[in-house]
mmCIF file of C-alpha atoms and ligand atoms in Angstrom:
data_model
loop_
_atom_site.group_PDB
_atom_site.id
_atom_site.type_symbol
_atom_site.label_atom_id
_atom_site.label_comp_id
_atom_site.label_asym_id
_atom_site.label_seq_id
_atom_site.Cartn_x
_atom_site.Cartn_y
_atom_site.Cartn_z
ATOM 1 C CA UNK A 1 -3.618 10.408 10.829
ATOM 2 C CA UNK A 2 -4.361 14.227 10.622
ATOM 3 C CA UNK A 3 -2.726 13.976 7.355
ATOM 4 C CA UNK A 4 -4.355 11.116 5.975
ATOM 5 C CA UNK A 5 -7.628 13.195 7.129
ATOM 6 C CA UNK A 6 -6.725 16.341 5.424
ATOM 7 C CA UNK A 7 -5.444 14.970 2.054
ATOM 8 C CA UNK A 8 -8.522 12.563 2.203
ATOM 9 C CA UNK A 9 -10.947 15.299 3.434
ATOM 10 C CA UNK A 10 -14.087 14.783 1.122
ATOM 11 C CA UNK A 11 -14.552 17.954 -0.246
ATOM 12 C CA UNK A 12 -11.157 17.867 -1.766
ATOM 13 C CA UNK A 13 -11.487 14.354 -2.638
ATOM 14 C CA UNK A 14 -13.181 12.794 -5.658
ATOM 15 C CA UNK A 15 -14.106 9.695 -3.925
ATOM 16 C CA UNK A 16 -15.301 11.655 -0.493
ATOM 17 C CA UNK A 17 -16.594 14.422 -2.680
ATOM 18 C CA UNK A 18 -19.383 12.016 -4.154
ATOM 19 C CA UNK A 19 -20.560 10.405 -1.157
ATOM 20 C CA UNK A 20 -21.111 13.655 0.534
ATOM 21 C CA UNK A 21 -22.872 14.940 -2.686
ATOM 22 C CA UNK A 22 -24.938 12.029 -1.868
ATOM 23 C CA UNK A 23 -25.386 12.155 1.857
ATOM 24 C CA UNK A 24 -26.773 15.616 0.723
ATOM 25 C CA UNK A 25 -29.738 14.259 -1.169
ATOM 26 C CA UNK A 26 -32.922 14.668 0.237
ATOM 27 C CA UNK A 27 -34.399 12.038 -2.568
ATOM 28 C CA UNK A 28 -32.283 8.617 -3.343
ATOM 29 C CA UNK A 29 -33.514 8.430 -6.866
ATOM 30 C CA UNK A 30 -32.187 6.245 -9.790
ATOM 31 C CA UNK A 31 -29.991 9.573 -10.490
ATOM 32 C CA UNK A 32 -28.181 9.957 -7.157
ATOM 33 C CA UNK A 33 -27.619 6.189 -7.338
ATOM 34 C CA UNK A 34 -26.434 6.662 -10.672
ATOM 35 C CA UNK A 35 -23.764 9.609 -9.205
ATOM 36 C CA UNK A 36 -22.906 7.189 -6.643
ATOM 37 C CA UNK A 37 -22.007 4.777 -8.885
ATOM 38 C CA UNK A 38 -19.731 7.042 -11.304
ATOM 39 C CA UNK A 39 -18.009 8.467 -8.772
ATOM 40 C CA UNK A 40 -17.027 5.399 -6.868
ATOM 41 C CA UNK A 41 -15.767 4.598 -10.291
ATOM 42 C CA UNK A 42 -13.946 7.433 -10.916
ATOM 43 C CA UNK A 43 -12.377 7.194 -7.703
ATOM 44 C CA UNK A 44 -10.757 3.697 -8.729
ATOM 45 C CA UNK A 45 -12.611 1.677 -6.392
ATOM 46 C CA UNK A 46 -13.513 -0.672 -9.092
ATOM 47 C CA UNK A 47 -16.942 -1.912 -11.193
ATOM 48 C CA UNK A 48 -17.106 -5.089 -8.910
ATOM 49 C CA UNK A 49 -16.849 -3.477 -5.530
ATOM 50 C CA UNK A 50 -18.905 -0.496 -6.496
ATOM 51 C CA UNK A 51 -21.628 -2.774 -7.789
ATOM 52 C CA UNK A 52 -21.036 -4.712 -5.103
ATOM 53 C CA UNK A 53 -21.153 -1.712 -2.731
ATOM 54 C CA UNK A 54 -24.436 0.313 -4.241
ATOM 55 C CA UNK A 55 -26.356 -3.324 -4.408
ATOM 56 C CA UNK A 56 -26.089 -3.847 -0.584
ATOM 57 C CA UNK A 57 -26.780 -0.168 0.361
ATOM 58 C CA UNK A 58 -30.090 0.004 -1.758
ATOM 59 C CA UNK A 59 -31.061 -3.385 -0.200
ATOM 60 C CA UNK A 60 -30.092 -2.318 3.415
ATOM 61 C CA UNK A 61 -32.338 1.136 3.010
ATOM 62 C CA UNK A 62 -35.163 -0.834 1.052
ATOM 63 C CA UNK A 63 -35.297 -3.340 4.176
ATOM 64 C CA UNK A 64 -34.546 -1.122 6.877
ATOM 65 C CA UNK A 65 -36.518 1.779 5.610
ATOM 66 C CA UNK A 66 -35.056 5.101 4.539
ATOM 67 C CA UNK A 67 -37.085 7.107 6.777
ATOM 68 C CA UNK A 68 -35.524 5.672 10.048
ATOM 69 C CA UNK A 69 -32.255 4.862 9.056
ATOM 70 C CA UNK A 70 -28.885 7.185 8.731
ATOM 71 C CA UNK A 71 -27.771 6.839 5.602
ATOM 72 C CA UNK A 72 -24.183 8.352 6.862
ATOM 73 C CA UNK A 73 -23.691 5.252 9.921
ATOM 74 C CA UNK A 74 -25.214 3.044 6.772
ATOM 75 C CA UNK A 75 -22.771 4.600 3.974
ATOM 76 C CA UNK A 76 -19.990 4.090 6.990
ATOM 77 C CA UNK A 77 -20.719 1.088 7.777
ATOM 78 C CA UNK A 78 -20.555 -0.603 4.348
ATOM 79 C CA UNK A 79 -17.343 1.218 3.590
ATOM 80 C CA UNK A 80 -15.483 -0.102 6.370
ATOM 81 C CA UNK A 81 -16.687 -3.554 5.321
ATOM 82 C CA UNK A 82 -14.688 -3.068 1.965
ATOM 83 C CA UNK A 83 -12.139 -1.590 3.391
ATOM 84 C CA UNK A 84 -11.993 -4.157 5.685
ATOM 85 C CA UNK A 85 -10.929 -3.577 9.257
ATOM 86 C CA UNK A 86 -10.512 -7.597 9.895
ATOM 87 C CA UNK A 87 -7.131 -7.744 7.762
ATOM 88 C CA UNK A 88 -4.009 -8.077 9.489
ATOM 89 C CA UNK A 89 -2.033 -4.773 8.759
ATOM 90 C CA UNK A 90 1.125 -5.340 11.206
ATOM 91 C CA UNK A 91 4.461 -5.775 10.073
ATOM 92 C CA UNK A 92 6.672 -8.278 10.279
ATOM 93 C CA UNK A 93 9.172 -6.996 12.868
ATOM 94 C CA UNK A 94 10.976 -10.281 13.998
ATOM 95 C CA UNK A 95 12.069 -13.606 12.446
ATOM 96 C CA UNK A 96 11.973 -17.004 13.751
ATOM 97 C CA UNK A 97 14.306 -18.583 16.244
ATOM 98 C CA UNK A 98 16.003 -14.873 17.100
ATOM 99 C CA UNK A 99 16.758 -14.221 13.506
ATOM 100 C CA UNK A 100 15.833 -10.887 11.582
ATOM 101 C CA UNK A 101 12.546 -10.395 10.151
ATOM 102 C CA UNK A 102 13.412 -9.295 6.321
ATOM 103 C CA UNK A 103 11.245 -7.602 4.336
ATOM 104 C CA UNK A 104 11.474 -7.595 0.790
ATOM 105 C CA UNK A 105 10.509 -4.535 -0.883
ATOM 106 C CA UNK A 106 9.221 -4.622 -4.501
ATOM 107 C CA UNK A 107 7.537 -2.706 -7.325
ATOM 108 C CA UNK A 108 8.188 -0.772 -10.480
ATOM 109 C CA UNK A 109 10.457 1.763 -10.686
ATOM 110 C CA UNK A 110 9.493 5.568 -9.482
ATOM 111 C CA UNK A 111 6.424 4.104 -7.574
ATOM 112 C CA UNK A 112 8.755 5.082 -4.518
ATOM 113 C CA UNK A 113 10.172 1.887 -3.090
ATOM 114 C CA UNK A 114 13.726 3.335 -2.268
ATOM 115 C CA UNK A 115 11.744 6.304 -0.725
ATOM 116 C CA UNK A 116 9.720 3.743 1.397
ATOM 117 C CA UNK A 117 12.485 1.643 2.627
ATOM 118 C CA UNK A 118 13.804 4.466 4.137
ATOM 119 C CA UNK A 119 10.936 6.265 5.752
ATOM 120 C CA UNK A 120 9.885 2.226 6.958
ATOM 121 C CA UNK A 121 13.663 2.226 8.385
ATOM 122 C CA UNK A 122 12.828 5.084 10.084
ATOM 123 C CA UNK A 123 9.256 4.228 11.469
ATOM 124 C CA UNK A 124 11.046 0.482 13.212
ATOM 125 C CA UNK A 125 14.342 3.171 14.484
ATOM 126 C CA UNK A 126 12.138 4.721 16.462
ATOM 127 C CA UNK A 127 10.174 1.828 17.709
ATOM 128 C CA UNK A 128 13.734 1.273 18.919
ATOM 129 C CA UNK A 129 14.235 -1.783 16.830
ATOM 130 C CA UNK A 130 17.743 -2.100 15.060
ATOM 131 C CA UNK A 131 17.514 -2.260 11.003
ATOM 132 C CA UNK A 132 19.456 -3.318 7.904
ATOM 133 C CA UNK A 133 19.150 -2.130 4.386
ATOM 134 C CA UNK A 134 19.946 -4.106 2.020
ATOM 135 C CA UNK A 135 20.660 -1.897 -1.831
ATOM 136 C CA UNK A 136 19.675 -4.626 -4.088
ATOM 137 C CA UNK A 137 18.162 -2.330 -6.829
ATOM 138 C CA UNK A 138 22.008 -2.575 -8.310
ATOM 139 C CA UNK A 139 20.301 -1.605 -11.820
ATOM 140 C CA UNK A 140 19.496 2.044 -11.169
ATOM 141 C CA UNK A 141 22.894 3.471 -10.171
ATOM 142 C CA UNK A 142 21.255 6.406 -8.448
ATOM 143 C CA UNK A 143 18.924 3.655 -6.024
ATOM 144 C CA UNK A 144 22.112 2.592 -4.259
ATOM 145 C CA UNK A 145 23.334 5.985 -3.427
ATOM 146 C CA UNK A 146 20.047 7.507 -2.313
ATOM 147 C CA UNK A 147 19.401 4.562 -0.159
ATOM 148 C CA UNK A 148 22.745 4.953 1.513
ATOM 149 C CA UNK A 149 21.766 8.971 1.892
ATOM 150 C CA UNK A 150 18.548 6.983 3.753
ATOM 151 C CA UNK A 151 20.986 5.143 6.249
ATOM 152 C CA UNK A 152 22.523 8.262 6.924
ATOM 153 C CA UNK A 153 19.920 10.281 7.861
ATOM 154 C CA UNK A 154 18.196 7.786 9.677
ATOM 155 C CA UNK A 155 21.148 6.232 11.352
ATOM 156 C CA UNK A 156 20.989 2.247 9.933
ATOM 157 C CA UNK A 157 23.708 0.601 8.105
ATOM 158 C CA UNK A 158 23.277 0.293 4.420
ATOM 159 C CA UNK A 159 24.555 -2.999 2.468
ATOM 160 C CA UNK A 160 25.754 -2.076 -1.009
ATOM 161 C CA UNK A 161 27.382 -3.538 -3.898
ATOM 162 C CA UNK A 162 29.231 -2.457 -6.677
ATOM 163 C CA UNK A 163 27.360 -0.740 -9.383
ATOM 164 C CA UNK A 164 25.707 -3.312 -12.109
ATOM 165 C CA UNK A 165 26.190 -6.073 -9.439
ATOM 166 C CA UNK A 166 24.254 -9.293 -8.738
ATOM 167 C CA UNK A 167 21.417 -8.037 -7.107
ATOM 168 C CA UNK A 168 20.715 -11.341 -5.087
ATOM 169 C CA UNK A 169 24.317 -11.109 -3.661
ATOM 170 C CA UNK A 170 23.349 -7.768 -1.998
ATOM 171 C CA UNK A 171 20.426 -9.348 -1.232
ATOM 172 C CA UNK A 172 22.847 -12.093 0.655
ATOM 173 C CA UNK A 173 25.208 -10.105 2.401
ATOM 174 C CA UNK A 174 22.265 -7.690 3.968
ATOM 175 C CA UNK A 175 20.607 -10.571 5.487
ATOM 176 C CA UNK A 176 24.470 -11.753 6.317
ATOM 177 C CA UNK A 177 24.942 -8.831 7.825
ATOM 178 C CA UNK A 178 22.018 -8.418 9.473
ATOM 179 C CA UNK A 179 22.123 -11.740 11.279
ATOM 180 C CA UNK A 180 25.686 -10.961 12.347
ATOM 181 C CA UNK A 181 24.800 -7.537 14.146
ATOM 182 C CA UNK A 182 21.248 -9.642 15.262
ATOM 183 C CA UNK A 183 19.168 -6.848 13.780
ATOM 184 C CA UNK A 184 15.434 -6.763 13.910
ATOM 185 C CA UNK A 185 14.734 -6.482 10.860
ATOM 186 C CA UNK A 186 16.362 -6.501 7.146
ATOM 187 C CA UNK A 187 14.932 -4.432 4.515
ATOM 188 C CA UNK A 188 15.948 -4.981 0.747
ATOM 189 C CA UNK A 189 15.286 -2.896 -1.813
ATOM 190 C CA UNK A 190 14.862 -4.495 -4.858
ATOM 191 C CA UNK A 191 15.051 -3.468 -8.624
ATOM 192 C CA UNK A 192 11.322 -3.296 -10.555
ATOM 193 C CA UNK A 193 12.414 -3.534 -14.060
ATOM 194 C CA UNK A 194 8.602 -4.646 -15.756
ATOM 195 C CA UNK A 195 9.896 -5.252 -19.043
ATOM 196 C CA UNK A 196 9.042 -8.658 -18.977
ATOM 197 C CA UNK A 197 7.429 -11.086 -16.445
ATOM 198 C CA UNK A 198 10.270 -13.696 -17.303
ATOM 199 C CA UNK A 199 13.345 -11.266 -16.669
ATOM 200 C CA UNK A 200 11.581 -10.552 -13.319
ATOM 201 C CA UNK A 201 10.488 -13.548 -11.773
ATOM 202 C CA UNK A 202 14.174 -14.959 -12.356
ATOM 203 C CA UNK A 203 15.726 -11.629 -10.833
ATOM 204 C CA UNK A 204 12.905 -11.234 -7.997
ATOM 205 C CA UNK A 205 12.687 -15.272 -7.546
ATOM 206 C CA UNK A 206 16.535 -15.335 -7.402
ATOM 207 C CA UNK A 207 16.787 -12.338 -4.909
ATOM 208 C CA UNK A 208 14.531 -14.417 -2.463
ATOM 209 C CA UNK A 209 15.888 -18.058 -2.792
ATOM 210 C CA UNK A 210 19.564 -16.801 -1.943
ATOM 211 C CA UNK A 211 18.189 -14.993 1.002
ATOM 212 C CA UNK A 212 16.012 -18.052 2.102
ATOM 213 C CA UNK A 213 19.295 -19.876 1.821
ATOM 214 C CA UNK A 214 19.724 -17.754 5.685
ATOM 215 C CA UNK A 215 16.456 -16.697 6.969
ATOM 216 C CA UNK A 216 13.023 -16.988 5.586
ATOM 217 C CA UNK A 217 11.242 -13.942 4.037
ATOM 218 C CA UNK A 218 8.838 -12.557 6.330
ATOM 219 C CA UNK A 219 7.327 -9.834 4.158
ATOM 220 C CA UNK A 220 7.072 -9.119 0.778
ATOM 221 C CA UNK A 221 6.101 -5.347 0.529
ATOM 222 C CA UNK A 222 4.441 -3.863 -2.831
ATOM 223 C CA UNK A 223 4.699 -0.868 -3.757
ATOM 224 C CA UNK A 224 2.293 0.806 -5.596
ATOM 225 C CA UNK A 225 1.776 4.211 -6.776
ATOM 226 C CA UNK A 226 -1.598 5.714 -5.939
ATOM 227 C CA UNK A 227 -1.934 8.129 -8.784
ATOM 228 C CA UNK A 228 -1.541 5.211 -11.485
ATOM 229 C CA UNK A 229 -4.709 3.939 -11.230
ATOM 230 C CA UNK A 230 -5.490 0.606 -13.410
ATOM 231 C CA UNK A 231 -2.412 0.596 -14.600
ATOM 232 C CA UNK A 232 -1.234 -0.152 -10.979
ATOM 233 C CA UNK A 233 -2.825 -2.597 -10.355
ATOM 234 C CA UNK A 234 -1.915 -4.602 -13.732
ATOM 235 C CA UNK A 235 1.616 -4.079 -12.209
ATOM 236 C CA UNK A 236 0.289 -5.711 -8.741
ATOM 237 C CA UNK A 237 -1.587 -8.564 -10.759
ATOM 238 C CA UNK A 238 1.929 -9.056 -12.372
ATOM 239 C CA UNK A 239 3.982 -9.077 -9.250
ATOM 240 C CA UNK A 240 1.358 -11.022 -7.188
ATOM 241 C CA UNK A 241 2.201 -13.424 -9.692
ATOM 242 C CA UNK A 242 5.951 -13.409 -9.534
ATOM 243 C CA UNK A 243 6.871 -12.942 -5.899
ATOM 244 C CA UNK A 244 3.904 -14.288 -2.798
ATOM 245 C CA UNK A 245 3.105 -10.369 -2.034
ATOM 246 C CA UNK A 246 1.747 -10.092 1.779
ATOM 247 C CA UNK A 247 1.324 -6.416 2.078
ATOM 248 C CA UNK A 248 0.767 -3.000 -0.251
ATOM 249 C CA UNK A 249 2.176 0.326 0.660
ATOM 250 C CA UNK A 250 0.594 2.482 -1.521
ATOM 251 C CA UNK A 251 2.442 6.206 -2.595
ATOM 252 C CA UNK A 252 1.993 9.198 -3.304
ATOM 253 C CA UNK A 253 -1.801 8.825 -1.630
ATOM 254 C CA UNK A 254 -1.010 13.130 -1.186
ATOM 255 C CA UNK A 255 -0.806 13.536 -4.560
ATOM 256 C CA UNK A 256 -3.999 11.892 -5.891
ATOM 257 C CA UNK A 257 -7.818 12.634 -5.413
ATOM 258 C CA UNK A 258 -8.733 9.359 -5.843
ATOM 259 C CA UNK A 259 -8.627 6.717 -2.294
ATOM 260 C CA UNK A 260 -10.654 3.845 -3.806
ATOM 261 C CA UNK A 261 -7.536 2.512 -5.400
ATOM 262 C CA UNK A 262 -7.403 0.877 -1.620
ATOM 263 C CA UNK A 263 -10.263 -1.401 -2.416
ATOM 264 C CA UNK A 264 -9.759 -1.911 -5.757
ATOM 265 C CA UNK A 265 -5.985 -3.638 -4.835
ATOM 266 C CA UNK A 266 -6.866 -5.283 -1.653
ATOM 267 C CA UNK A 267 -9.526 -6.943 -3.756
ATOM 268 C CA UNK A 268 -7.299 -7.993 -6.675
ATOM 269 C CA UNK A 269 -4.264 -9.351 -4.481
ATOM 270 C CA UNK A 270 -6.173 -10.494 -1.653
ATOM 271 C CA UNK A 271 -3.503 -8.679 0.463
ATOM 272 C CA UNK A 272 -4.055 -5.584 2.601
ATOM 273 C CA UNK A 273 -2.858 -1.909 2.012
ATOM 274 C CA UNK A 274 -0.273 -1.822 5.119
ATOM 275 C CA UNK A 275 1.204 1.360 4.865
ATOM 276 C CA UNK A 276 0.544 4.238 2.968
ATOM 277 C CA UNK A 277 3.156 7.119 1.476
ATOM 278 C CA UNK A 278 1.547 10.696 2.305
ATOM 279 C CA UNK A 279 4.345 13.083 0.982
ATOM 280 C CA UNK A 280 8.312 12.918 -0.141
ATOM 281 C CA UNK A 281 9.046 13.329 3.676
ATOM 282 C CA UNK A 282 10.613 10.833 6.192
ATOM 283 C CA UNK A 283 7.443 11.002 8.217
ATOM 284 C CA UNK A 284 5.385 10.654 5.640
ATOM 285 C CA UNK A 285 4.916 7.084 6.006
ATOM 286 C CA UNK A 286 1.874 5.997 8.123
ATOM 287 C CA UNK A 287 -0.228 2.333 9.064
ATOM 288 C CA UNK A 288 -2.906 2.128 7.174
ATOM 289 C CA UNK A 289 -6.159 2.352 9.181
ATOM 290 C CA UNK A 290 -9.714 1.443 7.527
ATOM 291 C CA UNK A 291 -11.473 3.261 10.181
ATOM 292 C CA UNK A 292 -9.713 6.391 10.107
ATOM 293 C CA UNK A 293 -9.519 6.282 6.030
ATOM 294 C CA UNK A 294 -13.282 5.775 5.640
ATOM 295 C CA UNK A 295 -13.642 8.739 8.342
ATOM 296 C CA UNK A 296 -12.070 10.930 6.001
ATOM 297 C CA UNK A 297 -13.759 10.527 3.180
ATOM 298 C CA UNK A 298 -17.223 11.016 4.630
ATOM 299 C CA UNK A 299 -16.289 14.054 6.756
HETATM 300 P P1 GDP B 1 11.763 3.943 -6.755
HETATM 301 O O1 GDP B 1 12.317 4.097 -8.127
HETATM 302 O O2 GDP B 1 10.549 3.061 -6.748
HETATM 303 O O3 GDP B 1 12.756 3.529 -5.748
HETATM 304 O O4 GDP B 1 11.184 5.375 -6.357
HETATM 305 P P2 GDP B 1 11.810 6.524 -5.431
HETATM 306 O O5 GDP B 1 11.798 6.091 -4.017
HETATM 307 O O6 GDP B 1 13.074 6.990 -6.010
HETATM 308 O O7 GDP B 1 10.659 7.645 -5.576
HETATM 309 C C1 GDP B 1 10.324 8.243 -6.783
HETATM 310 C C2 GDP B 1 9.816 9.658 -6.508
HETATM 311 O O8 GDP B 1 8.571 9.586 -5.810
HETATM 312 C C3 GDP B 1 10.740 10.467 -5.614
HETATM 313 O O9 GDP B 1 10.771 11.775 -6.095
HETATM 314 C C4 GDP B 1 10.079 10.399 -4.239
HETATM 315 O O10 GDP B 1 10.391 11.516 -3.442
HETATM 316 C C5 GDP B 1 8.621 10.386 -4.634
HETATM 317 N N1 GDP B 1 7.753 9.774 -3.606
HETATM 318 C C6 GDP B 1 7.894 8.582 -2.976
HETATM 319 N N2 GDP B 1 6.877 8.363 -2.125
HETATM 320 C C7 GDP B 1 6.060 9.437 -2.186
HETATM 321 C C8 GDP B 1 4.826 9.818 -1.541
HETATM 322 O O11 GDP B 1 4.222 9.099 -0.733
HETATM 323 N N3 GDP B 1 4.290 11.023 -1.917
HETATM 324 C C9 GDP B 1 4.898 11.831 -2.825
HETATM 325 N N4 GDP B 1 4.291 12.974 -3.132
HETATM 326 N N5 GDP B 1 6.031 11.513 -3.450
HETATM 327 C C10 GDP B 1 6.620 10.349 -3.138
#
C-alpha cells in the first residue's frame, strides 16, 4: 500500500499530477476543464471515461454550487466511482467439492506473467495455503526454468515438461498433480504467443478444456503491462475474446506515470484490475484497492 502510494504519489504522477494542478485552481474555467481533460487522457484513462468523468463533475458543481462544495471529496468521490470499489477483487483460492482452485494465467509475452505466478505463489504460501505451478509456457525455453527458480525460492512444487512440449499436457499433469497432493490452488502459466488470434484460441482453448477434463477453471488471470498503454488493451480486447478473462493484474504499475490504464481496462473487459505488479521483487505483488489507488493520486 505505501508503495502503491509512493509510485502513485501525484506529483510524480501524470494522472495525479493533473488533478492536483486542478484542485489548485482558484477559477474552474473552460481552460482548467480543458487541462483536466488532456491529462486524464494522457494518463490512459480513456476519451469515454474522461468525458464521462468531466461531464458529471461540471454537473455536480453547477448543481451543488462551487462555492460550498469541496471540489477534492467531489474529485474523490467520482474517481472511486470509476474505479469502482463494488467489483469483486478476491481470488479464487479453493475449488469445488475439495478440489484445487486453478488459476490460469495469461497474456503476451514480457508483460510479466511468469514473474506474477510466482510472486501470486508466494502471496497464497503465506496465507498458508499449499500451491502448484503448472510450466505450461513450453514455447519460451527460458519460462520453464525461471518458473522452477520461482518454486524454489518460494518453496511450491513446479510441474514441467520437456522443452517444445504440449503445453495443455503440462497444463494436465499440474492440475493432476495438484489434486493428488489436495493443493489449494493450481497456477498455470501459459504461453502468450499474439501472432494470431487463431493459433491462440486453439493453444489457450486447448490448455483449458484438458484441464476442465479434472477440475473447472476458477480464474483466468490477465496480464497486462501498465506501461503499454492502448496497445494493452488491444491485447486484452483480443484475449477477452479468446479465453472468459475474470481478473487483470496489471505490471510494471512502478515503472509508468500513467494509473488511468486501470479504468480504461476495467471498462473494456468488464473485469476488475485484481492485483497489481509494483517492482521485479517477490513482494511486489499487491490487491488492488480503488480506495487506496484514488488516495494516491490526489495526495
Ligand atoms: P512473461 O514473458 O510474461 O512471463 O514475463 P516475465 O515474467 O519474464 O517478465 C518480463 C520482465 O518484466 C522481467 O524482467 C520481470 O522482472 C519484469 N517484471 C515483471 N513484473 C514487473 C513489475 O511489476 N514491475 C517491474 N518493474 N518489472 C516487472
Amino acid at each position: 500500500l505505501v508503495r502503491l502510494r509512493q509510485r502513485l504519489a501525484g506529483s510524480q504522477n501524470v494522472f495525479g499530477r493533473g488533478l492536483l494542478a486542478l484542485l489548485s485552481r482558484d477559477r474552474l474555467d473552460d481552460d482548467a476543464w480543458e487541462d483536466l481533460e488532456d491529462t486524464l487522457i494522457t494518463a490512459d484513462v480513456g476519451v469515454a471515461a474522461t468525458t464521462e468523468l468531466v461531464e458529471r463533475l461540471r454537473n455536480r458543481l453547477r448543481i451543488e454550487g462551487a462555492e460550498g462544495t469541496d471540489l477534492r471529496t467531489v474529485l474523490r468521490e467520482e474517481l472511486l466511482t470509476l474505479v469502482d470499489p463494488t467489483l469483486d477483487r478476491t481470488l479464487a483460492t479453493q475449488g469445488a467439492d475439495g478440489k484445487p482452485a486453478v488459476t490460469l494465467v495469461v497474456g503476451v509475452n514480457g508483460t510479466g506473467k511468469t514473474t506474477t505466478v510466482g510472486k501470486l505463489a508466494r502471496v497464497l504460501v503465506a496465507e498458508e495455503k499449499s500451491v502448484v505451478l503448472g510450466a505450461a509456457d513450453t514455447f519460451r525455453a527460458a519460462a520453464a526454468e525461471q518458473l522452477g527458480t520461482w518454486g524454489e525460492r518460494v518453496g511450491v512444487p513446479v510441474v514441467r515438461g520437456p522443452e517444445g512440449s504440449d503445453p495443455a499436457s503440462v497444463a494436465f499433469e499440474a492440475v493432476r498433480s495438484g489434486v493428488e497432493q489436495d493443493a489449494d490452488v493450481v497456477i498455470v502459466d501459459t504461453a502468450g504467443r499474439l501472432q494470431n488470434k487463431a493459433g491462440l484460441m486453439d493453444e489457450l482453448g486447448k490448455v483449458k478444456r484438458v484441464i476442465e477434463k479434472q477440475v473447472p477453471v476458477s480464474e483466468v488471470l490477465l496480464v497486462l503491462d501498465a506501461t503499454t498503454g492502448q496497445n494493452g488493451l488491444a491485447q486484452a480486447r483480443v484475449f477477452s475474446e479468446v479465453v472468459n478473462v475474470t481478473g487483470v493484474v496489471l505490471t510494471k504499475l512502478d515503472g509508468s506515470a500513467k494509473g488511468g490504464i486501470v479504468v480504461a481496462v476495467q471498462r473494456e473487459l468488464g473485469v476488475p484490475v485484481k492485483l497489481v505488479g509494483l517492482g521485479e521483487g517477490a513482494d511486489d505483488l499487491a490487491p488492488f484497492d480503488a480506495g487506496a489507488f484514488v488516495d494516491a493520486l490526489l495526495e
